[in-house]
CSV table of C-alpha atoms and ligand atoms in Angstrom, one decimal:
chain,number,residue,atom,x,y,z
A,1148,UNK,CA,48.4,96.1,119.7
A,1149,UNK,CA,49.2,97.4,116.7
A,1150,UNK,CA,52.3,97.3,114.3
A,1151,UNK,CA,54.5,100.8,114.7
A,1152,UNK,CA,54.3,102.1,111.1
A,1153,UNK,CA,57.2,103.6,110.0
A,1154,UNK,CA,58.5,105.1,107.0
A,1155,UNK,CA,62.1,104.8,105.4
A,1156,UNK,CA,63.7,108.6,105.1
A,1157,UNK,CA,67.0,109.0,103.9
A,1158,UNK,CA,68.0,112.0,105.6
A,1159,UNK,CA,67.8,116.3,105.0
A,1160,UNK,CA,68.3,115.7,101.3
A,1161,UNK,CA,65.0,113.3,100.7
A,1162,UNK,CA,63.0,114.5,98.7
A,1163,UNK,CA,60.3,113.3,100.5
A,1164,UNK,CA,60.0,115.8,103.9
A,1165,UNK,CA,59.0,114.9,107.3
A,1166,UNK,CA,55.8,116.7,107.3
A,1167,UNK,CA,55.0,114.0,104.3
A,1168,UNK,CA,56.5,111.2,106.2
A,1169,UNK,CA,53.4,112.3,108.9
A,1170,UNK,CA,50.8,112.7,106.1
A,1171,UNK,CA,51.4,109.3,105.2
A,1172,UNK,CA,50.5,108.3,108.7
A,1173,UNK,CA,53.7,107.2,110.1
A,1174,UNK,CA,54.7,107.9,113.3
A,1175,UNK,CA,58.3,106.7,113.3
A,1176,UNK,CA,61.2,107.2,110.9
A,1177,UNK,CA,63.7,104.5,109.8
A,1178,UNK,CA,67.0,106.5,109.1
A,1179,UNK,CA,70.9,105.9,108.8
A,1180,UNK,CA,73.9,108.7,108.9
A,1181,UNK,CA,74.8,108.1,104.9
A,1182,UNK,CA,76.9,111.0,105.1
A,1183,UNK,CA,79.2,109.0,107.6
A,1184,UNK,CA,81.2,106.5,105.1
A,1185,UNK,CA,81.1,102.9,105.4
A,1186,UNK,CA,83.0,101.5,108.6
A,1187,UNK,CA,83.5,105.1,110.6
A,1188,UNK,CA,82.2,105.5,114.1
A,1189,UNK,CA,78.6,107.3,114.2
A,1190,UNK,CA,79.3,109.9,117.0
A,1191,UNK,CA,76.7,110.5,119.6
A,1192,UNK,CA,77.0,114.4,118.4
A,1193,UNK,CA,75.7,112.9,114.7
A,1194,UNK,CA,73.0,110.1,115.5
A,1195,UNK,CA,71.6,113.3,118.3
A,1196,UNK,CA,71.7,116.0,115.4
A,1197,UNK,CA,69.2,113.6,113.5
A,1198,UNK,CA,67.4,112.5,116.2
A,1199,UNK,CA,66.2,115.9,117.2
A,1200,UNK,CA,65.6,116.6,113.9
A,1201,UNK,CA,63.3,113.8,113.8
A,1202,UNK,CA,61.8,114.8,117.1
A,1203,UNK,CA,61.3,118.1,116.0
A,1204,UNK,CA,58.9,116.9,113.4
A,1205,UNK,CA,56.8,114.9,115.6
A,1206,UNK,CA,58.4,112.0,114.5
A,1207,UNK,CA,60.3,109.0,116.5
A,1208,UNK,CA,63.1,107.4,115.0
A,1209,UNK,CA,62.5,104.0,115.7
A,1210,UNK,CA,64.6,101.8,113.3
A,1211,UNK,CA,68.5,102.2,111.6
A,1212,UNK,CA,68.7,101.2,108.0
A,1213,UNK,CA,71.2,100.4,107.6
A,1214,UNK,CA,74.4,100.3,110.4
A,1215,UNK,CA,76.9,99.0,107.3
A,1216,UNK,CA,79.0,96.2,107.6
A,1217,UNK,CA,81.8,97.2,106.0
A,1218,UNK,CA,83.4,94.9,103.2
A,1219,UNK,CA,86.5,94.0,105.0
A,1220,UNK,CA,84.5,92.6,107.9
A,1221,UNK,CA,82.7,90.4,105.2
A,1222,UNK,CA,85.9,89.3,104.1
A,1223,UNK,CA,88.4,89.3,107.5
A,1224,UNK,CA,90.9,91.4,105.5
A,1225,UNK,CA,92.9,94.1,107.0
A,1226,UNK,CA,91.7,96.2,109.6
A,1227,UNK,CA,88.5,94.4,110.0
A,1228,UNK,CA,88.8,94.4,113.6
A,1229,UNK,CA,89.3,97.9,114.0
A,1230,UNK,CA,85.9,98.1,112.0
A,1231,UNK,CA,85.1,96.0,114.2
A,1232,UNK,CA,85.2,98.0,117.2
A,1233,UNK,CA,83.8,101.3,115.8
A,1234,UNK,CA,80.9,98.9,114.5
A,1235,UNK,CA,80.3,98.0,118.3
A,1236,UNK,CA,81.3,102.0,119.2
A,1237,UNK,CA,78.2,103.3,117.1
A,1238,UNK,CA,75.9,100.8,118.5
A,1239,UNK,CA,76.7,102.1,122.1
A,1240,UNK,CA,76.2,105.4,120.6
A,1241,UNK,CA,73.2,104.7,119.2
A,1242,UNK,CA,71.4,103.0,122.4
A,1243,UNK,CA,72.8,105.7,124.3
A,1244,UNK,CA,70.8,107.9,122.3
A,1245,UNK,CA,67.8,105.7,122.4
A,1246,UNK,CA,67.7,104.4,119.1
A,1247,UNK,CA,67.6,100.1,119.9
A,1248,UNK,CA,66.6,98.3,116.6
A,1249,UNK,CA,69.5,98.3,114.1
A,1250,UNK,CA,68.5,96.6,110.4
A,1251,UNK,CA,72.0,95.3,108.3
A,1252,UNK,CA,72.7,92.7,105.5
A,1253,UNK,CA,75.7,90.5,104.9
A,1254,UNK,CA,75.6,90.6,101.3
A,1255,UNK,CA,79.1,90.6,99.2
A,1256,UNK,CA,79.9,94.3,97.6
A,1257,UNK,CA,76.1,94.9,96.2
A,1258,UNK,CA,73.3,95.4,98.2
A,1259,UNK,CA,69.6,95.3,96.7
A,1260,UNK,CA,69.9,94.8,93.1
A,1261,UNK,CA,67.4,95.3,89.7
A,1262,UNK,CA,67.5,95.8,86.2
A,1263,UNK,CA,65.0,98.1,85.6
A,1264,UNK,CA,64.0,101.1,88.0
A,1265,UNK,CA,60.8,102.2,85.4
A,1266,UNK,CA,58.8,99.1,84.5
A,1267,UNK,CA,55.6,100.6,83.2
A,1268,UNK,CA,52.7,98.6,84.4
A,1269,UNK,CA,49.9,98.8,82.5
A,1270,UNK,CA,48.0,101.7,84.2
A,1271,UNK,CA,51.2,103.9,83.6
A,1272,UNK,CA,52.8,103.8,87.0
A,1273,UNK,CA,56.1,102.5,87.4
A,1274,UNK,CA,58.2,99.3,89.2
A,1275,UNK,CA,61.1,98.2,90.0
A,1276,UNK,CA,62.4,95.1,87.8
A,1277,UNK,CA,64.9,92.6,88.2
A,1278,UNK,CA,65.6,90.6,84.3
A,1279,UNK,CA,67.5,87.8,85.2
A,1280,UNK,CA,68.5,87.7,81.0
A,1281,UNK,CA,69.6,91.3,81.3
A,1282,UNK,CA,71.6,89.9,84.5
A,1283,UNK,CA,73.4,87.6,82.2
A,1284,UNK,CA,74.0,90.0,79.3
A,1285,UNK,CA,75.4,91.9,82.0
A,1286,UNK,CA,77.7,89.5,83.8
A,1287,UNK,CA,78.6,87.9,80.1
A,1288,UNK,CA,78.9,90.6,78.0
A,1289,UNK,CA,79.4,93.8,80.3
A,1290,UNK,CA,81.0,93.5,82.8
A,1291,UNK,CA,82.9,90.2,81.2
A,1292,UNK,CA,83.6,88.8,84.6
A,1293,UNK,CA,86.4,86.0,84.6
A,1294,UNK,CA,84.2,82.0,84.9
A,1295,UNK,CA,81.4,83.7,84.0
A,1296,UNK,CA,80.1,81.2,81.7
A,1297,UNK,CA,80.3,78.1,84.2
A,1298,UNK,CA,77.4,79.6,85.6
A,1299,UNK,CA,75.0,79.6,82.5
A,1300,UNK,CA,73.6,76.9,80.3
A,1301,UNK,CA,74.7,76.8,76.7
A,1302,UNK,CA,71.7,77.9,75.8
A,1303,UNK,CA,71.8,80.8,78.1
A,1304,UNK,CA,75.1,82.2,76.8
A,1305,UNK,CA,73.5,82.1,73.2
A,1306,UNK,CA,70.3,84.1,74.6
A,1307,UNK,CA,72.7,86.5,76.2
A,1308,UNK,CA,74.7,87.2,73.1
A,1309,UNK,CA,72.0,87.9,70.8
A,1310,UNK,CA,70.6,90.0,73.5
A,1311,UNK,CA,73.6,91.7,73.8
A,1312,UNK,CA,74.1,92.2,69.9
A,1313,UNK,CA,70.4,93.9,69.8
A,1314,UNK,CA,70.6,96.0,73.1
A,1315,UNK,CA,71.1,99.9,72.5
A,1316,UNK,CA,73.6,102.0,74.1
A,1317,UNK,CA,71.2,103.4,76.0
A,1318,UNK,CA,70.2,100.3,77.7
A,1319,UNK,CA,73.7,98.9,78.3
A,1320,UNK,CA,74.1,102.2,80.0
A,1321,UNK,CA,70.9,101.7,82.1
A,1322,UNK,CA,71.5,98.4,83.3
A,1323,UNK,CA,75.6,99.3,83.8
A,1324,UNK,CA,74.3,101.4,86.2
A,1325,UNK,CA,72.0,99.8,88.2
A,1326,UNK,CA,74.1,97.2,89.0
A,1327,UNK,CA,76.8,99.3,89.9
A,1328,UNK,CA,76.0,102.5,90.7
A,1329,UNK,CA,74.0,101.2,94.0
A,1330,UNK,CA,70.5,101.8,94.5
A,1331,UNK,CA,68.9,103.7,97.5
A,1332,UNK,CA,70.4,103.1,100.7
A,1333,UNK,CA,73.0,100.7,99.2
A,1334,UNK,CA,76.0,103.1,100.6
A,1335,UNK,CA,78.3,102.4,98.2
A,1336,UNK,CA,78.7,102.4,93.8
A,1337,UNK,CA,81.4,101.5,91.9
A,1338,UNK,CA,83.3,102.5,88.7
A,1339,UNK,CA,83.5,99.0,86.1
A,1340,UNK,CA,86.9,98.6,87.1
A,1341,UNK,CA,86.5,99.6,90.8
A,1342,UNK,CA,84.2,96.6,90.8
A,1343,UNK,CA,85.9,94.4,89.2
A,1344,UNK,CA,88.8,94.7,91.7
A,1345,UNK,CA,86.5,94.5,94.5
A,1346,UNK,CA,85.1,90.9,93.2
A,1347,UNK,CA,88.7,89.9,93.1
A,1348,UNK,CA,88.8,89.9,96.8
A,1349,UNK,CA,86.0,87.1,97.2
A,1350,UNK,CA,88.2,85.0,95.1
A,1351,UNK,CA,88.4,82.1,97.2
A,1352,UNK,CA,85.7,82.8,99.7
A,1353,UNK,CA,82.5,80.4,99.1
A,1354,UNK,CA,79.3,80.2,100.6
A,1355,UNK,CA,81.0,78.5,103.9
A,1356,UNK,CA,83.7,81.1,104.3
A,1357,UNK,CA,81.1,84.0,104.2
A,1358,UNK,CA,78.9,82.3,106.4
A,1359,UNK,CA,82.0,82.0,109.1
A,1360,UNK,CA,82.8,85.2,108.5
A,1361,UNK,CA,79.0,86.3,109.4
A,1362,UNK,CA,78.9,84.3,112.4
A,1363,UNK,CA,82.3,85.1,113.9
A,1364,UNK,CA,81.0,89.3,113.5
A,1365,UNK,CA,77.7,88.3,115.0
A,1366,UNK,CA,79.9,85.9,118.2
A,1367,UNK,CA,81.9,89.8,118.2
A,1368,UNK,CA,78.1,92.3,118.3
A,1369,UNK,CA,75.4,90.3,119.7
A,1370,UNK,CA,76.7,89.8,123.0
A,1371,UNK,CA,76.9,93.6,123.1
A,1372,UNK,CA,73.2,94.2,121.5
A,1373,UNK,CA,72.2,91.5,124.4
A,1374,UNK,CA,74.1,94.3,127.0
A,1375,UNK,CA,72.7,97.5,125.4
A,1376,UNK,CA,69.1,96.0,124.7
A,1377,UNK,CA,69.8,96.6,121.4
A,1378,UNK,CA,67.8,94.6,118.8
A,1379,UNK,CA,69.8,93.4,115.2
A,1380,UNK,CA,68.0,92.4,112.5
A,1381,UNK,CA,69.9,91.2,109.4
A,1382,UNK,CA,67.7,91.5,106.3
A,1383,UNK,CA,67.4,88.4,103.8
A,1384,UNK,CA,69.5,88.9,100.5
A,1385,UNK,CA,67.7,90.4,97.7
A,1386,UNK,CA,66.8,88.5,95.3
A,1387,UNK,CA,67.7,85.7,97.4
A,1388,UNK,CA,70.1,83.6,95.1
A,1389,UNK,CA,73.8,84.5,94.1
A,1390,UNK,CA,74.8,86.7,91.4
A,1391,UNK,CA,77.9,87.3,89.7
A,1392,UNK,CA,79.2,84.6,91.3
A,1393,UNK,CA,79.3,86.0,94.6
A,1394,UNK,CA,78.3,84.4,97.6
A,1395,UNK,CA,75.2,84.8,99.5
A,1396,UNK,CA,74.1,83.1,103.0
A,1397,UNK,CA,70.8,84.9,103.7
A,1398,UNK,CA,68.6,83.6,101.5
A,1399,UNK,CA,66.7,81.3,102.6
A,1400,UNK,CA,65.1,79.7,106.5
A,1401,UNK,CA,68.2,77.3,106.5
A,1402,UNK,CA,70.5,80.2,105.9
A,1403,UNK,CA,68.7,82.0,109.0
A,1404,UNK,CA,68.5,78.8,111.2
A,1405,UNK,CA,72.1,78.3,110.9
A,1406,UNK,CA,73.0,81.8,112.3
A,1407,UNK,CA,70.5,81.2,115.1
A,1408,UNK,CA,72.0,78.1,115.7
A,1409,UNK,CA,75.2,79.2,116.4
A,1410,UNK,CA,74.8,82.8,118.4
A,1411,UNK,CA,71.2,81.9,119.8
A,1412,UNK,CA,70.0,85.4,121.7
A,1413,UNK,CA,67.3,86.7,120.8
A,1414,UNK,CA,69.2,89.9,119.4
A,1415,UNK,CA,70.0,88.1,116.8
A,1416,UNK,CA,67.2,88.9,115.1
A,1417,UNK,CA,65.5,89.4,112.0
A,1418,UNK,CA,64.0,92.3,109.3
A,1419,UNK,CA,61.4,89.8,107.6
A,1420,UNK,CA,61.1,91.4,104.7
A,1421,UNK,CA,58.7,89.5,102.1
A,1422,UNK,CA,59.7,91.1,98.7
A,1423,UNK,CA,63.3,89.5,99.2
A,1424,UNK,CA,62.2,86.4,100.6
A,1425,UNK,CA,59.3,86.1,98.5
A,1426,UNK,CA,61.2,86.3,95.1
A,1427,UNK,CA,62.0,82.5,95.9
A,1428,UNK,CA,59.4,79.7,95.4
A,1429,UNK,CA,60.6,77.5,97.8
A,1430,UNK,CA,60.5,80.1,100.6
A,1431,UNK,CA,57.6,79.2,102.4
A,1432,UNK,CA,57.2,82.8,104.2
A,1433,UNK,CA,54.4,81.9,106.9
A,1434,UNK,CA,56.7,79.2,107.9
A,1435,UNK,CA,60.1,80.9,107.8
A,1436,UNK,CA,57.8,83.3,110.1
A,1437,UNK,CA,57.0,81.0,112.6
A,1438,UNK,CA,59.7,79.4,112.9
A,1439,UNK,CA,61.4,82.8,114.2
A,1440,UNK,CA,58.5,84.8,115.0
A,1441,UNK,CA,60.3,86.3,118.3
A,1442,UNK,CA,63.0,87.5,116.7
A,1443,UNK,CA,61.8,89.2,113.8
A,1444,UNK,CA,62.4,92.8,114.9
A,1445,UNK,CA,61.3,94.9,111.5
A,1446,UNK,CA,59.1,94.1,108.9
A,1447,UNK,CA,59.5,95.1,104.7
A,1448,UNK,CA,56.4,94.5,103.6
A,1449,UNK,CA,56.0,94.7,99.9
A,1450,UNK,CA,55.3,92.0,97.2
A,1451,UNK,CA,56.9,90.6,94.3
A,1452,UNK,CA,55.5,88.6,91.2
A,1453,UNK,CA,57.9,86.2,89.8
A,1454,UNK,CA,58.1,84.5,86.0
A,1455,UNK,CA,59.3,80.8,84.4
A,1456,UNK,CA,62.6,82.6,83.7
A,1457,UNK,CA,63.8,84.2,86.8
A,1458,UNK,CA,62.5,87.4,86.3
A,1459,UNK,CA,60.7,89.5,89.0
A,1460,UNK,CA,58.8,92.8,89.2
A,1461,UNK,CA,57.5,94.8,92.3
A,1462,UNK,CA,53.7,94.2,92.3
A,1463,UNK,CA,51.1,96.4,94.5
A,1464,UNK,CA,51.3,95.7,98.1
A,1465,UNK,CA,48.9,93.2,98.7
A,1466,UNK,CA,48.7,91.3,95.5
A,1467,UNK,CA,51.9,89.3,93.9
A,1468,UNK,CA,53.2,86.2,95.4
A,1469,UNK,CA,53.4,86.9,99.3
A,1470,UNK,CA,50.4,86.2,100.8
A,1471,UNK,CA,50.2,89.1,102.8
A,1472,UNK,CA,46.7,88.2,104.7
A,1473,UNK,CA,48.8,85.3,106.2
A,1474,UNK,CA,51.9,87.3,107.2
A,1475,UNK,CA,50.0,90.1,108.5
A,1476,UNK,CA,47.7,87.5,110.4
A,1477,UNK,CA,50.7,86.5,112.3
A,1478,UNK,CA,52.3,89.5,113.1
A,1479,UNK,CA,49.2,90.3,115.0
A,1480,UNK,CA,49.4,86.8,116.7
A,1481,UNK,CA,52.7,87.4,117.6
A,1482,UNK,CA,52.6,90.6,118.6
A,1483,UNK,CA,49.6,90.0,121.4
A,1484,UNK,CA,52.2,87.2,122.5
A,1485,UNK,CA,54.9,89.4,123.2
A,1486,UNK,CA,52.1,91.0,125.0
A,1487,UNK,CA,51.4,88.5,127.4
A,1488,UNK,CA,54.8,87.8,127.8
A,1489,UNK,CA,55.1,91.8,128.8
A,1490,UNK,CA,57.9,92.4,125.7
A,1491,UNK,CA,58.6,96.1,125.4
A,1492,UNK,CA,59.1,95.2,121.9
A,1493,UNK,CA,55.1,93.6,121.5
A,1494,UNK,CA,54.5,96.1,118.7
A,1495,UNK,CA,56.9,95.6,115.6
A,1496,UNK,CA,57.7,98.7,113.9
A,1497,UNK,CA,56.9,97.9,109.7
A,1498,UNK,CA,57.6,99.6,106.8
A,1499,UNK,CA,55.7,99.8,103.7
A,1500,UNK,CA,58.8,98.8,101.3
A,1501,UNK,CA,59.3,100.4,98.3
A,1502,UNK,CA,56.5,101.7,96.3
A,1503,UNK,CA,55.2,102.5,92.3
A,1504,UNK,CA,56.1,105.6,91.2
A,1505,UNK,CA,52.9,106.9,90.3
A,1506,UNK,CA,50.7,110.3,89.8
A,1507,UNK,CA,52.1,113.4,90.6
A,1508,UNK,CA,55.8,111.2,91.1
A,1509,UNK,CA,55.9,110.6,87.8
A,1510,UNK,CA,56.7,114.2,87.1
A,1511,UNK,CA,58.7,115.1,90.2
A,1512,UNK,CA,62.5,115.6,88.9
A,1513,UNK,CA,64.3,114.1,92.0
A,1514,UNK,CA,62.8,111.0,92.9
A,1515,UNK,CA,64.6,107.3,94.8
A,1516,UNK,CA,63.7,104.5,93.2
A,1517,UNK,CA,61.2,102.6,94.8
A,1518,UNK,CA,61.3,105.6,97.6
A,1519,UNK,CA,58.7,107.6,96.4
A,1520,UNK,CA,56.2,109.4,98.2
A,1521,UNK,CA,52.7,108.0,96.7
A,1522,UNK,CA,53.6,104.8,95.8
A,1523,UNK,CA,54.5,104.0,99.7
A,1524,UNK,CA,51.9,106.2,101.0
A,1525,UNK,CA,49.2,104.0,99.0
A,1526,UNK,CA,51.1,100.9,100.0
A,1527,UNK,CA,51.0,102.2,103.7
A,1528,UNK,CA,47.2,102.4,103.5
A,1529,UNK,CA,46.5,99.3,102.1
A,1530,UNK,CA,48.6,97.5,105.1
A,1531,UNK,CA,47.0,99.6,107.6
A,1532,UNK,CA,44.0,98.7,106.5
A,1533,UNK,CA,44.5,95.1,105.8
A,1534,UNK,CA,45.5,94.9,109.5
A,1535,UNK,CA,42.8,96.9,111.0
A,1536,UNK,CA,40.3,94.3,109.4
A,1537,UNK,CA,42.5,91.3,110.6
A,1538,UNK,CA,42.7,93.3,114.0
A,1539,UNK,CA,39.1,93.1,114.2
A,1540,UNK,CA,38.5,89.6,112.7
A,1541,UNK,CA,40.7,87.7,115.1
B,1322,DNO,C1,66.3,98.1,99.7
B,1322,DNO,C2,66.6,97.8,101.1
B,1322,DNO,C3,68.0,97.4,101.3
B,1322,DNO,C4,68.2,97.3,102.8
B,1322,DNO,C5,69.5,96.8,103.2
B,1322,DNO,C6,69.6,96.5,104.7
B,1322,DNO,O1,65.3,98.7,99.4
B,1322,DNO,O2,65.7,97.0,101.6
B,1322,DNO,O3,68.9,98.3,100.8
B,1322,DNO,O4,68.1,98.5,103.4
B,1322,DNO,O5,69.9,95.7,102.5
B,1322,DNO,O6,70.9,96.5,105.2
């Protein structure tokens, strides 16, 4: 039994085609309808469109990324049931059309977040980069958000303002962006002042309220996923800490075990994914995975490498701080588990997460950040491999 390798594809305007999505050696897509906006019904006219135009290339389309939770469910403000309801409507739509494993988060207004898209690594490629002082000269001096400073240390706010003083347009501009324009697959961007008003309505929602909130939607969906055999897997928070002084509740194995706790089906599942979880010390990944191994649904498997001062940088797939030996190890020990136990879902469909951008990428002029084609494709290889040895091994 082997993983189901998949590839993320964001749809007819990727720059990365199907045919290269089968090069790579995937044989399933992960896609989502990002033409549809945030909290709108997917029709079974739109998610059968893409399908067949999955199928068409040979391809299966085994995995959403993402089915959005719209901000006013995270918040319970007007119309969220409504949203509600057409969240429930696209997942009967979706398993009507065949397509069972839907991947979400539940983090407040921003999705994934970093710094710095082009991180040169010392052989020239590329990374993704998340500077947590940049974060600060951001959130301080930037954006200027209201409390701001009760979240720094003295000497913190001193760092940030001579940062600040010696940064260049260029780079205000860069990191302005990144933190609000929304990276790949995050759905939705903001203007300065659009996102100030939207952290306005989280005033007065805390770690608690959010994690009601998340509980109450998943009491509302799971008991339909259980219906439709439809699997939900709610991806970690990335990085897994607050930022801006916004709330996040899917950080770490307590966060998880809570939600288990309270709505308990298995369909309440899980996207491990061990760049976002791995960005965190403390997060013991082999343990967070087998503590929930049967309900971890999807897989992200990249690596991160982490500084003294809160600053993290993609590294190469295998190397970094997630042991990905022992992960892999245990999908395959799981997954020959949910053989025995005749699962239909035995094999768990991965996806090499994010990538360097790297040779012939580094000249391409449209390319997503962390999306590109080589970086993943090499990433891809290197998993494969590291699980055909395993395979063989154990
Ligand atoms: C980033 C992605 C996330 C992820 C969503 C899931 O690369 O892993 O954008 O798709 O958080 O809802």
């Amino acid at each position: 039994m082997k993983m189901t390798q998949t590839w993320r594809w964001y749809g007819p305007n990727d720059p990365v085609s199907l045919l290269d999505v089968k090069q790579a050696g995937a044989t399933g897509v992960v896609n989502a309808l990002h033409h549809i906006p945030n909290g709108d019904i997917w029709s079974v006219k739109e998610i059968q469109k893409r399908k067949n135009e999955i199928e068409k290339a040979g391809l299966t389309w085994d995995v959403v990324e993402s089915l959005p939770v719209h901000e006013k469910i995270k918040t319970r403000s007007a119309d969220f049931e409504q949203i509600i309801e057409n969240y429930k409507e696209s997942m009967k739509n979706l398993a009507a059309c065949g397509v069972y494993v839907i991947c979400y988060n539940f983090m407040p207004i921003l999705d994934w977040t970093r710094t710095r898209l082009d991180m040169p690594l010392e052989n020239g490629s590329l990374a993704l980069e998340y500077n947590a002082s940049e974060l600060r000269v951001f959130d301080l001096y930037i954006l200027q958000r209201e409390g701001a400073e009760q979240d720094y240390t003295i000497e913190e706010i001193e760092q940030a303002k001579n940062q600040f003083k010696n940064l260049e347009a260029l780079d205000i501009q860069r990191i302005s962006d990144n933190m609000l324009k929304g990276l790949p697959g995050s759905e939705e961007g903001y203007s300065m002042e659009e996102f100030k008003a939207m952290l306005n309505t989280y005033k007065g929602i805390n770690a608690d309220q959010l994690r009601s909130h998340l509980v109450q939607f998943l009491s509302e969906i799971i008991p339909l996923a259980e219906e439709l055999g439809i699997r939900m897997c709610i991806h970690p928070d990335d990085p897994p800490f607050t930022l801006l002084g916004l709330p996040r509740v899917m950080s770490t194995q307590a966060d998880y075990q809570f939600i288990f706790d309270q709505v308990p089906p298995i369909s309440n599942g899980i996207t491990f994914c061990t760049g976002s979880l791995g960005v965190r010390a403390d997060n013991d990944l082999p343990a967070i995975f087998d503590a929930f191994a049967d309900r971890v649904h999807f897989l992200h498997l990249r690596s991160t490498k982490r500084d003294a001062e809160g600053n993290f940088y993609e590294a190469d797939h295998l190397t970094g701080d997630v042991d990905m030996f022992e992960i892999i190890t245990r999908v395959i020990k799981e997954q020959r588990r949910r053989v025995a136990e005749n699962r239909q879902d035995a094999s768990i469909p991965m996806r090499p997460d994010h990538g360097h951008q790297m040779l012939d990428d580094l000249v391409k002029l449209k390319i997503n950040p962390g999306y590109s084609a080589i970086g993943r494709l090499k990433g891809l290889a290197e998993l494969r491999g590291l699980e055909w040895g395993i395979n063989k091994m154990i």
